[in-house]
CSV table of C-alpha atoms and ligand atoms in Angstrom, one decimal:
chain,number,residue,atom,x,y,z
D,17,UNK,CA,-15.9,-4.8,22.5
D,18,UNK,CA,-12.5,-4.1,21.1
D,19,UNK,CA,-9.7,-3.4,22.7
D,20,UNK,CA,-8.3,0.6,22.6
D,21,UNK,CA,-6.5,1.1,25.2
D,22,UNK,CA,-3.4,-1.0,23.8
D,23,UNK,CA,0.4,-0.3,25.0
D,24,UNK,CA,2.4,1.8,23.8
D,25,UNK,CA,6.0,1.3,23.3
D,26,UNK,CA,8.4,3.7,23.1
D,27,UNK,CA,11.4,3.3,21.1
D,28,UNK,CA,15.0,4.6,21.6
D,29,UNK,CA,15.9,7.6,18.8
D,30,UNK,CA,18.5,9.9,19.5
D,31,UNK,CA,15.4,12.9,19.7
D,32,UNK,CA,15.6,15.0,22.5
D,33,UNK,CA,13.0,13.3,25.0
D,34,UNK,CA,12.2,17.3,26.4
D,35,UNK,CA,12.1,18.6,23.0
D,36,UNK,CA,8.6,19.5,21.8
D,37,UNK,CA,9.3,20.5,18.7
D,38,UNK,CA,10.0,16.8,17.5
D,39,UNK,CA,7.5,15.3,15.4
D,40,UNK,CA,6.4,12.5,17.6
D,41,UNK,CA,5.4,9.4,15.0
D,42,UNK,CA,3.2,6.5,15.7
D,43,UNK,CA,4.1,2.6,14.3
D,44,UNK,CA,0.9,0.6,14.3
D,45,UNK,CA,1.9,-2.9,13.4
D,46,UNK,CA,-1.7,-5.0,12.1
D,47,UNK,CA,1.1,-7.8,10.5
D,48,UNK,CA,1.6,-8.9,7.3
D,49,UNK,CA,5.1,-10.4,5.8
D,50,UNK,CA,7.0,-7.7,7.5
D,51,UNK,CA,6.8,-9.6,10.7
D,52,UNK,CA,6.3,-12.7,9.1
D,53,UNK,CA,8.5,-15.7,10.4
D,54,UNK,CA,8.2,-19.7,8.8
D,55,UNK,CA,5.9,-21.6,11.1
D,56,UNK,CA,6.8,-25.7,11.3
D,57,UNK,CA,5.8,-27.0,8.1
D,58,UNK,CA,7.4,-23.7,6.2
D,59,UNK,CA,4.6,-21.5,5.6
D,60,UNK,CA,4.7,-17.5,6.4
D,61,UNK,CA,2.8,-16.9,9.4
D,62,UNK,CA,2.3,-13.2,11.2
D,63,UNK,CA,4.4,-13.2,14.5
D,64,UNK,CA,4.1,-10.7,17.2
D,65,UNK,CA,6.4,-8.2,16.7
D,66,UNK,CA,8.3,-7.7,20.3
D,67,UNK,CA,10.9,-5.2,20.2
D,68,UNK,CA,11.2,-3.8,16.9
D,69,UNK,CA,14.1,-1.8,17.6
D,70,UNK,CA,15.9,-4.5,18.5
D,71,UNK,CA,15.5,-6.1,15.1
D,72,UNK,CA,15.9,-2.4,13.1
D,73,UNK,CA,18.5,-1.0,14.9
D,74,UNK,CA,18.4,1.7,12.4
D,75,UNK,CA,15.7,3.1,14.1
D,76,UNK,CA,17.5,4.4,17.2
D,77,UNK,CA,19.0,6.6,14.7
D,78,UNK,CA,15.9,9.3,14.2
D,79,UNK,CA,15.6,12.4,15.3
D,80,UNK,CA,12.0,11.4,15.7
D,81,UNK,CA,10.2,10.2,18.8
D,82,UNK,CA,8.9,7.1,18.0
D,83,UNK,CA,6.1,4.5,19.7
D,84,UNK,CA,5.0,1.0,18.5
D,85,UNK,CA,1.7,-0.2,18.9
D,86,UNK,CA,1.1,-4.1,17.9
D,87,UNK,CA,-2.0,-5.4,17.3
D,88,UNK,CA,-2.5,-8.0,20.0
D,89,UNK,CA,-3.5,-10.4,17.2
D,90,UNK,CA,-1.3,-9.8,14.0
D,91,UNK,CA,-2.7,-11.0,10.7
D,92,UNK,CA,-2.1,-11.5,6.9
D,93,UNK,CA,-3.9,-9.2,5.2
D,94,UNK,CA,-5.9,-11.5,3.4
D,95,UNK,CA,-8.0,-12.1,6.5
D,96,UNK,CA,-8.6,-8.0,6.7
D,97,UNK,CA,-11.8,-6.7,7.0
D,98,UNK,CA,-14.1,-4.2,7.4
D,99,UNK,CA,-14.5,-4.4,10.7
D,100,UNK,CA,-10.7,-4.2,10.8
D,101,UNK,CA,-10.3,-0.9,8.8
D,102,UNK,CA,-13.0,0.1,11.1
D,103,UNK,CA,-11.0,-0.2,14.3
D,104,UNK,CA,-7.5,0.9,12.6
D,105,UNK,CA,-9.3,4.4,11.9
D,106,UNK,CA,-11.1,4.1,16.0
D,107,UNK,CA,-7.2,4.0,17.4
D,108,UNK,CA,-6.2,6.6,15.3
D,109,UNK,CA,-8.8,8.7,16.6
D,110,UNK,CA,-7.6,7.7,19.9
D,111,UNK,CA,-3.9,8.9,19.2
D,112,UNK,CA,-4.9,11.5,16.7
D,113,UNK,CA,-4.0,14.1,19.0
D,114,UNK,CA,-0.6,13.1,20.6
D,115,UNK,CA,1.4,12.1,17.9
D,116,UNK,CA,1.9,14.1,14.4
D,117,UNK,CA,2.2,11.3,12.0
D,118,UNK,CA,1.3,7.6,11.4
D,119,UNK,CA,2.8,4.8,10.2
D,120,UNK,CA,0.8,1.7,9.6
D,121,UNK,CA,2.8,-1.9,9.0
D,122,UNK,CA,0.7,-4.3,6.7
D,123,UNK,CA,0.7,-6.8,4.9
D,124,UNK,CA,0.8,-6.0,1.1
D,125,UNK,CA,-2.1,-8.1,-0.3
D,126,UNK,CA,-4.9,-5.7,0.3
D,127,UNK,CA,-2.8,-2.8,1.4
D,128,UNK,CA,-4.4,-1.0,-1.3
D,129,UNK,CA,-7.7,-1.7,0.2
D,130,UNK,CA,-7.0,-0.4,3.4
D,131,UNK,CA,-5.9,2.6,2.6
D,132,UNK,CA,-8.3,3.6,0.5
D,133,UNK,CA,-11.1,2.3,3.2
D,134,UNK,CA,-9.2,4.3,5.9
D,135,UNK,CA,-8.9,7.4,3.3
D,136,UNK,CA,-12.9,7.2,3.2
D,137,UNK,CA,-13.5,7.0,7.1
D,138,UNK,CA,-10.8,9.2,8.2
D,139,UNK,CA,-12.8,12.4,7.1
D,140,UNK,CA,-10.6,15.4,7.3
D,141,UNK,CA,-7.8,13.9,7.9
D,142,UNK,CA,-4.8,16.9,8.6
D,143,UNK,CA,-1.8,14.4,9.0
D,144,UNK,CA,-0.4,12.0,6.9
D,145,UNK,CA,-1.2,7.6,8.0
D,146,UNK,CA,1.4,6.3,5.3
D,147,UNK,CA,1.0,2.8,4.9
D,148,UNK,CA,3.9,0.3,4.7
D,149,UNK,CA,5.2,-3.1,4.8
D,150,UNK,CA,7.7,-5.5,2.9
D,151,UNK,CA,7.5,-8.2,0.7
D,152,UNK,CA,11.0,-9.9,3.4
D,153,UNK,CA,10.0,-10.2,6.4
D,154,UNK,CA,12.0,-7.6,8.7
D,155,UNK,CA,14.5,-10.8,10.1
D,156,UNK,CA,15.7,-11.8,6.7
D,157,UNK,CA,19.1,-10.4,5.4
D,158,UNK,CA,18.1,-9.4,2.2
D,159,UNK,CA,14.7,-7.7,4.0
D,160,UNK,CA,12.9,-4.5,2.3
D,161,UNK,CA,11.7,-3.5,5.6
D,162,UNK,CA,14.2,-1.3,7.1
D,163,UNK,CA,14.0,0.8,3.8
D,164,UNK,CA,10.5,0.9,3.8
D,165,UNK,CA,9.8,1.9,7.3
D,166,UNK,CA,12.3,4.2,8.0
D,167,UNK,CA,11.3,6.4,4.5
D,168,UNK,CA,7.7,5.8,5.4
D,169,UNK,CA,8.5,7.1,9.0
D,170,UNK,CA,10.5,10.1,7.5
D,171,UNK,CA,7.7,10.8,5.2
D,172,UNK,CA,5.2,10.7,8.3
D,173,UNK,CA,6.9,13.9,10.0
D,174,UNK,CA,7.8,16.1,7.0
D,175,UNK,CA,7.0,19.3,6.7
D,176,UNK,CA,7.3,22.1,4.1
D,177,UNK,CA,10.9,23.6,4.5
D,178,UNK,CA,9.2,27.2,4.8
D,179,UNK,CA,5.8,27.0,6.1
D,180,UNK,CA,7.0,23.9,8.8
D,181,UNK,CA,3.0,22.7,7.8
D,182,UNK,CA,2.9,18.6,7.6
D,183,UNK,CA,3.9,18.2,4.0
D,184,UNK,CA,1.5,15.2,3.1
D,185,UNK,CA,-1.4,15.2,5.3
D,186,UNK,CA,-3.3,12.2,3.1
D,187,UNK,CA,-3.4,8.5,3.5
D,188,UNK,CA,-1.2,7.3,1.3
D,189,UNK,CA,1.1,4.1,0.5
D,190,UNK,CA,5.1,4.4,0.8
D,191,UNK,CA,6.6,1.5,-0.9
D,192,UNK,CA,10.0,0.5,-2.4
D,193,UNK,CA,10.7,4.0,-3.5
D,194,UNK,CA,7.5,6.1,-4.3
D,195,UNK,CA,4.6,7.6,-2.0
D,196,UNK,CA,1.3,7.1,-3.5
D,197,UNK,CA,-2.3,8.4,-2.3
D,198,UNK,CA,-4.1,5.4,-0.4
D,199,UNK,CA,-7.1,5.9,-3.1
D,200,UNK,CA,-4.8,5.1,-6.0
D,201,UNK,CA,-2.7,2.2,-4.8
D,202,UNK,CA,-2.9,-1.1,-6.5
D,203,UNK,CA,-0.7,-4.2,-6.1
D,204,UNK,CA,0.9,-5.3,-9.2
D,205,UNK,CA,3.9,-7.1,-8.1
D,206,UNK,CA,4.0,-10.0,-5.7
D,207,UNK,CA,7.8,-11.0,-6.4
D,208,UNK,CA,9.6,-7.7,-6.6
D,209,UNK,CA,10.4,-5.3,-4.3
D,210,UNK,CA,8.3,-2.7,-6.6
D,211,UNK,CA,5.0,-4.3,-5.6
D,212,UNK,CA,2.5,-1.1,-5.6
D,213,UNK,CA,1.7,1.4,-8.6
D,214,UNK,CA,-0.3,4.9,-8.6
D,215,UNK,CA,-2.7,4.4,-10.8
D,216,UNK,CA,-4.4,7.5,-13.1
D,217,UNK,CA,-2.1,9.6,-11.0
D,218,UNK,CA,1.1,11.0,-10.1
D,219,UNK,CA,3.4,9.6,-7.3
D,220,UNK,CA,3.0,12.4,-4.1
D,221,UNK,CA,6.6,11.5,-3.5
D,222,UNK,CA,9.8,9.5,-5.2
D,223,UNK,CA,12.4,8.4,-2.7
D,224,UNK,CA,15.9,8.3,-4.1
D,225,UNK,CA,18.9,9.7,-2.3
D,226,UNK,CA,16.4,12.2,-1.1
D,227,UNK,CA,12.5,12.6,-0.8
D,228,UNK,CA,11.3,14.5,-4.2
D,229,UNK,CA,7.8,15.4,-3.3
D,230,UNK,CA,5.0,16.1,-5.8
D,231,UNK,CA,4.0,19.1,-3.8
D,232,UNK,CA,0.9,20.0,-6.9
D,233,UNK,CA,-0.5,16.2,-6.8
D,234,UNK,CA,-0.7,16.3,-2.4
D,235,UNK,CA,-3.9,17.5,-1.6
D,236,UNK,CA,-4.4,20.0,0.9
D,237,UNK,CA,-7.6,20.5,2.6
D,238,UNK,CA,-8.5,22.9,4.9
D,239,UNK,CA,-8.3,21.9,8.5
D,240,UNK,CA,-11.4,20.9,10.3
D,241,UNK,CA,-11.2,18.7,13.1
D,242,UNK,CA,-10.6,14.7,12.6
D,243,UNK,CA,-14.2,12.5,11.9
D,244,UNK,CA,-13.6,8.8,12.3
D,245,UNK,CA,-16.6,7.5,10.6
D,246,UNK,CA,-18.1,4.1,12.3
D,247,UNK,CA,-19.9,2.3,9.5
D,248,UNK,CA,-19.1,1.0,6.3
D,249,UNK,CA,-21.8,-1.2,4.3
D,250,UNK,CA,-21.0,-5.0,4.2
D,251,UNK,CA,-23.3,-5.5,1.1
D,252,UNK,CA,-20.6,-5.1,-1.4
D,253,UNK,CA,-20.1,-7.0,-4.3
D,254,UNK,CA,-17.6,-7.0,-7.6
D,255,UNK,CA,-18.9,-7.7,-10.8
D,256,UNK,CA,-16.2,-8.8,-13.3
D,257,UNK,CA,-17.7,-9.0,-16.7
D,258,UNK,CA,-16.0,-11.6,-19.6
D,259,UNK,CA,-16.8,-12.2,-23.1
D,260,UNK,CA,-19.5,-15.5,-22.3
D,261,UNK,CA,-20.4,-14.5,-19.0
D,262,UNK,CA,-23.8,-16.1,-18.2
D,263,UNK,CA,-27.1,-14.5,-17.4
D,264,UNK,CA,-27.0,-17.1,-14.3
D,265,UNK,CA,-23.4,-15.4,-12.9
D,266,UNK,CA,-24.8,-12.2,-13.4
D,267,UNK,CA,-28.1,-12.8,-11.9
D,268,UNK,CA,-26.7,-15.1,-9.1
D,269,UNK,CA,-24.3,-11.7,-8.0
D,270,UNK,CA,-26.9,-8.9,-8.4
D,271,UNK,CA,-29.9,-11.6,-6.9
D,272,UNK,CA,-27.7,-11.6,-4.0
D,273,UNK,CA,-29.2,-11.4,-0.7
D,274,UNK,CA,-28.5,-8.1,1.0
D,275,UNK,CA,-26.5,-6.6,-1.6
D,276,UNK,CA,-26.3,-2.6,-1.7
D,277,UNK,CA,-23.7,-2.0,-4.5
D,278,UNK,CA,-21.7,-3.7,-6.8
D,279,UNK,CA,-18.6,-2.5,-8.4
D,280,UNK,CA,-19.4,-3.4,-12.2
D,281,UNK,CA,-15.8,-4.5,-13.6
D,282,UNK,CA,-16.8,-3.4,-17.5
D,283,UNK,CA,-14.1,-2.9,-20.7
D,284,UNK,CA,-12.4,0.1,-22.1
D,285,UNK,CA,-14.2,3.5,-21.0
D,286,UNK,CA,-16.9,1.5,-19.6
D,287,UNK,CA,-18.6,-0.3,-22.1
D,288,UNK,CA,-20.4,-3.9,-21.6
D,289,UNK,CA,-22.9,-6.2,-23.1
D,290,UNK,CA,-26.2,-4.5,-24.9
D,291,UNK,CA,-27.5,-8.2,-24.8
D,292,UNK,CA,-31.3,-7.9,-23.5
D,293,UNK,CA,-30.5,-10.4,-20.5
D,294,UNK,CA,-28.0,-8.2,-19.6
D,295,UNK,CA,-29.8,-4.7,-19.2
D,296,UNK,CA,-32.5,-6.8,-17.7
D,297,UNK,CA,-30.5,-8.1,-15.0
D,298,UNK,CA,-29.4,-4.7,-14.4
D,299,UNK,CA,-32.2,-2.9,-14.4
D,300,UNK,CA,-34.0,-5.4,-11.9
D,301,UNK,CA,-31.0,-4.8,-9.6
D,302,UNK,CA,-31.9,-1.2,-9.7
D,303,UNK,CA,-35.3,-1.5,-8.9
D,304,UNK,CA,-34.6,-3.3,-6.1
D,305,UNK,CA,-32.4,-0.6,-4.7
D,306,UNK,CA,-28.3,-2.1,-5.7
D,307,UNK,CA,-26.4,0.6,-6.7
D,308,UNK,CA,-24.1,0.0,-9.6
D,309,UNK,CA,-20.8,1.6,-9.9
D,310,UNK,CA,-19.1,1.1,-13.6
D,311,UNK,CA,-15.2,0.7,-13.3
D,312,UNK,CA,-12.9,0.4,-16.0
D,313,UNK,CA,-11.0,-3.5,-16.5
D,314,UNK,CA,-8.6,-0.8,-18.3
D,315,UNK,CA,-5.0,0.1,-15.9
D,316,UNK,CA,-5.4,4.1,-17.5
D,317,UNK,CA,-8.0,6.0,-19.1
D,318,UNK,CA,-11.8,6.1,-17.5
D,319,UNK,CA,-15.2,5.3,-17.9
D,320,UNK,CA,-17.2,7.3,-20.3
D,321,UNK,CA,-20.6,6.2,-20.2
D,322,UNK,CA,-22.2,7.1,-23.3
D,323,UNK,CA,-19.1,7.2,-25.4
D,324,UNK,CA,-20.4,3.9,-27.1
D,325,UNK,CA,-23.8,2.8,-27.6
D,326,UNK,CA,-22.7,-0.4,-25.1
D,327,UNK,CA,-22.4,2.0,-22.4
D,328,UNK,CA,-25.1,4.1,-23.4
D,329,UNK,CA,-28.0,2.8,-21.3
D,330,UNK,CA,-26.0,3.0,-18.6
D,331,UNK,CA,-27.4,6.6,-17.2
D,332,UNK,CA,-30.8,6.5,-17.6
D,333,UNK,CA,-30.5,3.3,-15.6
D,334,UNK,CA,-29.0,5.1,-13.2
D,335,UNK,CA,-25.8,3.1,-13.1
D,336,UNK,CA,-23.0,5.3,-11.5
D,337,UNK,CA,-19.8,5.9,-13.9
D,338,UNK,CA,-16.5,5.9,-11.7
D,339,UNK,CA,-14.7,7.6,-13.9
D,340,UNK,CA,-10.9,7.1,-13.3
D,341,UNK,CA,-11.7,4.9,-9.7
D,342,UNK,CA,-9.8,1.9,-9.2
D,343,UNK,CA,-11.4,-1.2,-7.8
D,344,UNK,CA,-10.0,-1.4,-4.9
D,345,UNK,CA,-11.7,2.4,-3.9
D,346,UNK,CA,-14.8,1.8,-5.5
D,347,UNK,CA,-15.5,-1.2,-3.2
D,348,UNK,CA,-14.5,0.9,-0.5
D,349,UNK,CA,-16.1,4.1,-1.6
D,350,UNK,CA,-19.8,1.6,-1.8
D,351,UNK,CA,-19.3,0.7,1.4
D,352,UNK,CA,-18.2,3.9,2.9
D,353,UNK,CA,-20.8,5.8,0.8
D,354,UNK,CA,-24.0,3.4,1.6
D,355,UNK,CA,-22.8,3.0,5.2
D,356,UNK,CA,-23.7,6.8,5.5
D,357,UNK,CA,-27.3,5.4,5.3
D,358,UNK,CA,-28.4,9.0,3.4
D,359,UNK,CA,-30.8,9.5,0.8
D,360,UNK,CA,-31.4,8.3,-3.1
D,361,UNK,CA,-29.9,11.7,-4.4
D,362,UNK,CA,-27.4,12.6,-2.2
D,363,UNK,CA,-25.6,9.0,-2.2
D,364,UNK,CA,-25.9,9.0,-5.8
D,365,UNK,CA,-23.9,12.8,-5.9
D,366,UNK,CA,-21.4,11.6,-3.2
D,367,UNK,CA,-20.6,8.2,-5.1
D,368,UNK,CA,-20.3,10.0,-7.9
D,369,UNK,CA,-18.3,12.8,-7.0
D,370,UNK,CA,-14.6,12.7,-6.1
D,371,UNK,CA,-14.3,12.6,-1.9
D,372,UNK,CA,-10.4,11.1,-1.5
D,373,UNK,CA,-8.6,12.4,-4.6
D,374,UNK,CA,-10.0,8.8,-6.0
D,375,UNK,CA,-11.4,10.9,-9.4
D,376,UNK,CA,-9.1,12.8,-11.6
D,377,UNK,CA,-11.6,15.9,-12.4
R,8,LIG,N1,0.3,-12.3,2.6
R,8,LIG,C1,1.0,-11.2,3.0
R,8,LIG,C2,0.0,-10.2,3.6
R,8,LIG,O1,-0.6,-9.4,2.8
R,8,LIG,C3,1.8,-10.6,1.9
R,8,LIG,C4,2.7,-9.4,2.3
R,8,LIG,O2,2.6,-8.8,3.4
R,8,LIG,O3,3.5,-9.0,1.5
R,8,LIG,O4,-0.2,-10.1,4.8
């Protein structure tokens, strides 16, 4: 059984401590190169974090009250999964009430995953979990992780200068120096400090000498109370297609055992082979209940299934077009979607529809 009831820390900021009117923030730190340290033989490994403030003494500065919570076991993100995403949203729901924003330090590789995953289970969500992290661990001099977690934190407790509402109540990603919803994130950088794009979609925020925020792009739902959803479907696979993929790659991925859904990685606006192997495989995969979701290969533009006769069998074989989706939320969206465990016509309307501002309408 998982461990909830973690401690808190609280850090020093120059907030009032009797003021209520503070936004009180939450740090959850899961790992990742931001507290990465070189282990013997020189490899980044995640350390436990200890007393951040004392390594960002920037911090004590806010006019925020502000707690850390480590994970008792930090990790790289590569080991993430999601069971993981399932517990991050579980302590959420824990602090949901007590503190007015969240920050969430983690490792970049599949930062993009996690916030879209956490987008899908954190059902009306009314404040903002902004994801962050560095690609310099916090210790280092020329470290990206004071700048990143002190606009992520400020980003966590805005509010609209008239209506004092929370400003970006969404998952999102805050890195380098632009705010991006947690369903559009994508890693495309693994040397610069630039490491995330938004993809098919505007920034929600640019951070310069001030926070610009995209006020039309941030989606504002109306407020129902916080669901953390407890399932996601493990049966999730990607299907990347290539010029000379075989019939035995294709059928060894859609034969697999288990397997609910498979992100189909196709060309352009959705298009793939019209070779007779190929529909077969697909069709037998549908038959045997695997839902197929066609993604675009393509960085802009979306899947049009019908647009060209190599997408056109796509429908009546009930293969689901993702329209603008990036990879990294159509895997989560699957498992989110199939986790639900709800009938043939509903999961087909939910995984087509847009849920997390993944779909440009
Ligand atoms: N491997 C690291 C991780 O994702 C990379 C990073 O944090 O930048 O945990």
């Amino acid at each position: 059984m998982p461990d909830f009831d973690l401690p808190l820390l609280t850090l020093p900021t120059r907030a009032d401590a009797a003021d209520a009117a503070v936004p009180r923030l939450l740090i959850i730190y899961t790992g990742g190169t931001v507290g990465m340290a070189l282990n013997r033989t020189g490899e980044l490994v995640p350390m436990q974090f200890g007393r951040l403030d004392r390594k960002m003494p920037e911090l004590a500065r806010l006019p925020y009250h502000v707690a850390l919570l480590s994970l008792p076991a930090p990790i790289d993100s590569s080991n993430v999964t999601p069971a993981d995403w399932l517990y991050l949203a579980q302590l959420i729901g824990r602090h949901y009430a007590d503190f007015d924003g969240f920050v969430v330090l983690h490792g970049t590789d599949t930062m993009a995953y996690s916030a879209a995953a956490l987008s899908y289970v954190l059902e009306h969500l009314a404040k903002p979990v902004v994801f962050t992290g560095a690609q310099v661990p916090v210790g280092a001099s020329r470290s990206d992780a004071q700048r990143n977690l002190i606009t992520a934190l400020e980003i966590a407790a805005a509010r609209h200068p008239r209506t004092r509402t929370v400003r970006v109540p969404e998952v999102c990603v805050f890195f380098n120096d632009i705010l991006i919803r947690g369903t559009r994130a994508k890693k495309m950088e693994s040397q610069q400090f630039a490491a995330f794009r938004s993809e098919n979609y505007p920034p929600l925020a640019r951070a310069g000498i001030g926070l610009e925020f995209d006020d039309n792009s941030i989606r504002l739902l109306p407020g129902a109370y916080l669901q953390v959803h407890t399932n996601l479907e493990a049966g999730v696979a990607v299907l990347r297609l290539f010029p000379g993929i075989t019939e035995a790659v294709v059928r060894a991925v859609l034969g697999i055992a288990g397997l609910k859904g498979c992100v189909l990685e196709t060309y352009g606006s959705g298009n793939a082979p019209t070779t007779p192997w190929f529909l077969q495989c697909l069709a037998e995969a549908r038959a045997r209940g695997v839902w197929l979701l066609n993604v675009s290969q393509c960085e802009e533009g979306r899947v049009v299934q019908g647009k060209y006769e190599t997408s056109s069998h796509f429908e009546e074989m009930g293969v689901v077009g993702g329209d603008d989706i990036t990879t990294e939320a159509a895997v989560t969206k699957l498992m989110f979607v199939l986790g639900l465990g709800l009938e043939e016509e509903r999961t087909r309307q939910l995984l087509a529809q847009d849920l997390r501002g993944e779909i440009t309408l």
